[in-house]
mmCIF file of C-alpha atoms in Angstrom:
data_model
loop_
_atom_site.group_PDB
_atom_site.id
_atom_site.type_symbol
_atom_site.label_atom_id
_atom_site.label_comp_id
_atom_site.label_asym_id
_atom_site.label_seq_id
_atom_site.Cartn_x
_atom_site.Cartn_y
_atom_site.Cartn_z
ATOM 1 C CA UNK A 1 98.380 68.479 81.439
ATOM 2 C CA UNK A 2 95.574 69.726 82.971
ATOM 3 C CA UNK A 3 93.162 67.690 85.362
ATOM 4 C CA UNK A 4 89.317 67.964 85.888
ATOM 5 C CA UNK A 5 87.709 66.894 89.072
ATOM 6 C CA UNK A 6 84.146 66.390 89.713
ATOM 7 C CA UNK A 7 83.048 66.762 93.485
ATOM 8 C CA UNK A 8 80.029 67.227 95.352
ATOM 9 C CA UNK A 9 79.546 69.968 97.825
ATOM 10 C CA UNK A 10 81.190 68.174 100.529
ATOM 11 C CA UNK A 11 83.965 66.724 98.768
ATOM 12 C CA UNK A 12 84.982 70.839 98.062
ATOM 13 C CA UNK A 13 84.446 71.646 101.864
ATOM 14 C CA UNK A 14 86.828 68.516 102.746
ATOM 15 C CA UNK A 15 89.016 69.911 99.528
ATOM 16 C CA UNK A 16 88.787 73.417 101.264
ATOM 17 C CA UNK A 17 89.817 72.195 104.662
ATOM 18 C CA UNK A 18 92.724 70.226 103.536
ATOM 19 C CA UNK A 19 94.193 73.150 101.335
ATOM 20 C CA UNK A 20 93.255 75.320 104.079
ATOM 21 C CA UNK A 21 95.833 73.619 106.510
ATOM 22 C CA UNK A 22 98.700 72.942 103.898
ATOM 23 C CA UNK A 23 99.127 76.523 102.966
ATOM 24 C CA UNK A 24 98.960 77.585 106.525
ATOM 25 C CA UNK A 25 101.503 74.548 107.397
ATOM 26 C CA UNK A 26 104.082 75.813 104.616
ATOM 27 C CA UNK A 27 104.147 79.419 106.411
ATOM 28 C CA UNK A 28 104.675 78.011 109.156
ATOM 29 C CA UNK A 29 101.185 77.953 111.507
ATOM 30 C CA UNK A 30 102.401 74.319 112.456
ATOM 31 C CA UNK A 31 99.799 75.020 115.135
ATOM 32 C CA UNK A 32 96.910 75.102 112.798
ATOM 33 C CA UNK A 33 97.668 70.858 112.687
ATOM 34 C CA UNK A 34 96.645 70.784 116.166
ATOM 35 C CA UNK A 35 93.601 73.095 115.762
ATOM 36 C CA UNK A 36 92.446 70.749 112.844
ATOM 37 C CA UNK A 37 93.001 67.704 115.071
ATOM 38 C CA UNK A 38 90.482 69.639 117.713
ATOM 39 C CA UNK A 39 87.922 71.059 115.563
ATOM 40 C CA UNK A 40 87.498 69.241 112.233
ATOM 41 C CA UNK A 41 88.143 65.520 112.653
ATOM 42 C CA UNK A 42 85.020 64.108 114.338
ATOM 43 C CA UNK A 43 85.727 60.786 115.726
ATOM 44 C CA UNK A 44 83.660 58.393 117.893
ATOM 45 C CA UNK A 45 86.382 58.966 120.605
ATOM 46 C CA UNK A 46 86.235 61.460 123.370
ATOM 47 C CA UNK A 47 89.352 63.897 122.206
ATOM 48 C CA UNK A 48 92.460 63.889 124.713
ATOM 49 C CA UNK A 49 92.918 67.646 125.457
ATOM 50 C CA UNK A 50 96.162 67.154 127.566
ATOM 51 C CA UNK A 51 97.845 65.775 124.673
ATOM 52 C CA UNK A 52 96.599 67.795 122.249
ATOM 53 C CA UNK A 53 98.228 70.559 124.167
ATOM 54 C CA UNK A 54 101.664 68.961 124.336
ATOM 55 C CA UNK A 55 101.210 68.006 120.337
ATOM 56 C CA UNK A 56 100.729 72.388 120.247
ATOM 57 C CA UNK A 57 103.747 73.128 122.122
ATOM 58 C CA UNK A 58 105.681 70.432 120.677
ATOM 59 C CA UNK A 59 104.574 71.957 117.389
ATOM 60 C CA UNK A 60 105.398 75.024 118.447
ATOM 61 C CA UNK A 61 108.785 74.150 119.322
ATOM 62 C CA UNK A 62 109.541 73.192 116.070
ATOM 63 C CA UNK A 63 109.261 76.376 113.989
ATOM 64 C CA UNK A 64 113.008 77.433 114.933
ATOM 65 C CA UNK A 65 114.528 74.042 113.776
ATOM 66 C CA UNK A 66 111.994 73.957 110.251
ATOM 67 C CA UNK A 67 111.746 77.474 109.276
ATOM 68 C CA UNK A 68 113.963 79.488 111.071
ATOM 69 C CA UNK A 69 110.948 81.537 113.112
ATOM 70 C CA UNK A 70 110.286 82.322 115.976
ATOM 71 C CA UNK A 71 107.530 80.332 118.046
ATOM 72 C CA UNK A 72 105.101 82.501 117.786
ATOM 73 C CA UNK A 73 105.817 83.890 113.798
ATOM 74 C CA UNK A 74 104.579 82.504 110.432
ATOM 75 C CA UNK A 75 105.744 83.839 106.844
ATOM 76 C CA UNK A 76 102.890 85.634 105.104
ATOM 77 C CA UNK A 77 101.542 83.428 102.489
ATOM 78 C CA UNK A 78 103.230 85.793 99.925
ATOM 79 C CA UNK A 79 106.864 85.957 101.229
ATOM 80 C CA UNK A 80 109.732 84.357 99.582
ATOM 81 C CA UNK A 81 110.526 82.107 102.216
ATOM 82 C CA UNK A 82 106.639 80.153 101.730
ATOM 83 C CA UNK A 83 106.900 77.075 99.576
ATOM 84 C CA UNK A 84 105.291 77.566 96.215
ATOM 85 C CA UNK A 85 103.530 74.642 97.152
ATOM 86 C CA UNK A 86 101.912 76.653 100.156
ATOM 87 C CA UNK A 87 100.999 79.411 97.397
ATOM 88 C CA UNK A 88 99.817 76.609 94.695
ATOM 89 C CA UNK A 89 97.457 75.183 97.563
ATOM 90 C CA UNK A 90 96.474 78.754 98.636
ATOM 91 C CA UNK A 91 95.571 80.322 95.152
ATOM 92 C CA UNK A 92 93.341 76.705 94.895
ATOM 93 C CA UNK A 93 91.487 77.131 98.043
ATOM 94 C CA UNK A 94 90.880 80.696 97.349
ATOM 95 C CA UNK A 95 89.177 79.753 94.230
ATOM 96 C CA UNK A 96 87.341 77.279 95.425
ATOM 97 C CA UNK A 97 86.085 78.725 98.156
ATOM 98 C CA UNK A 98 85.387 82.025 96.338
ATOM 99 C CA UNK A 99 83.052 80.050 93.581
ATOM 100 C CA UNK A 100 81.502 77.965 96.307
ATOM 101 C CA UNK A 101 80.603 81.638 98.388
ATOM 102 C CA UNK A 102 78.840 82.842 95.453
ATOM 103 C CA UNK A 103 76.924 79.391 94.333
ATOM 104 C CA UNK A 104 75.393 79.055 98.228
ATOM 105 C CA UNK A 105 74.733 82.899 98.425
ATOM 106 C CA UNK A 106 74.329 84.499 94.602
ATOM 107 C CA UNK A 107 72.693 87.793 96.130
ATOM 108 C CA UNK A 108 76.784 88.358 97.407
ATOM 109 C CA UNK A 109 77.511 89.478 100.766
ATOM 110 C CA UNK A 110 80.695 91.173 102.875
ATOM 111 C CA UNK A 111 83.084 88.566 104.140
ATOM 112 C CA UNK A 112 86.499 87.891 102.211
ATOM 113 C CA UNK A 113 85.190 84.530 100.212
ATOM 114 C CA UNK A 114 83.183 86.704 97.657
ATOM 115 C CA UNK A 115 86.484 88.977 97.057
ATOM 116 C CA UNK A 116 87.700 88.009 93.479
ATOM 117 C CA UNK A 117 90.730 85.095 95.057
ATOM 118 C CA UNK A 118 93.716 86.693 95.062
ATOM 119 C CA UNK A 119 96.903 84.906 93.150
ATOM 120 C CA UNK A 120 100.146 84.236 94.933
ATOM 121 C CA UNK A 121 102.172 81.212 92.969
ATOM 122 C CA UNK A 122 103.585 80.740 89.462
ATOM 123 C CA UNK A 123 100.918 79.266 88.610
ATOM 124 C CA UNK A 124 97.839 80.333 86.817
ATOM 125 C CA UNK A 125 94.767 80.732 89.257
ATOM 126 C CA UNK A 126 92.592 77.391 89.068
ATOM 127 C CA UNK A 127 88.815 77.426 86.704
ATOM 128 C CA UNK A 128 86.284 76.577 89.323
ATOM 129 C CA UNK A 129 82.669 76.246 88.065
ATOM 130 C CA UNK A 130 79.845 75.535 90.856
ATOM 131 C CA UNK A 131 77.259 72.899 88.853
ATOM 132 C CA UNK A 132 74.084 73.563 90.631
ATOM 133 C CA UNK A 133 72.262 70.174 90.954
ATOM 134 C CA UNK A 134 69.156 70.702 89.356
ATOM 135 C CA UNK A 135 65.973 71.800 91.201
ATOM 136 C CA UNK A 136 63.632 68.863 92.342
ATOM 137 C CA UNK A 137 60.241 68.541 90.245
ATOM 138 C CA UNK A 138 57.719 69.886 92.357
#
């Protein structure tokens, strides 16, 4: 089966984000849930920072019990201890956000997002296509 799904540019960045934290999550950067609690979700409510820091300890606390780590290790996203759903979500954010680097900036440039993505599951690496929306008559 294969699955096609149509999003605008912020749907992909949302898309991005979420894969983003899951692969980092399934190597174990449990603190990267707190980080996306502080920096991405923008709510009308001023953001508790005490508890935010005992979520990040508590967090942290739990890599021994889940994965076996230390509290301040992670797996690298191609060990054999990462969930090939970690590697799935990786390879698909990699794709993305490599066809989405080179849509918003065709000239190229130097950061990692315009490498070719590289390809860590058993899975093939995901088709994106970037449909530029087209210009406005002028």
């Amino acid at each position: 089966m294969e699955v096609l799904l149509k999003l605008n540019e912020m749907h992909a960045d949302v898309l991005e984000d979420a894969l983003n934290l899951w692969f980092r999550v399934g190597m174990g950067h449990l603190e990267e849930v707190e980080a996306a609690l502080r920096l991405r979700l923008q709510t009308d409510r001023k953001p508790d920072f005490e508890a935010l820091a005992g979520l990040a300890t508590a967090l942290k606390e739990a890599k021994p019990a889940l994965f076996g780590i230390d509290t301040h290790a992670h797996y690298g996203v191609a060990s054999h201890r990462t969930p090939e759903s970690a590697k799935v979500a990786c390879d698909i954010h990699d794709a993305l956000r490599h066809a989405q680097a080179w849509a918003r900036r065709p000239e190229g440039g130097i950061t990692v997002d315009f490498d070719p993505p590289m390809h860590y599951s058993r899975q093939p690496l995901p088709e994106v296509q970037v449909i530029q929306a087209p210009a406005a008559p002028g």
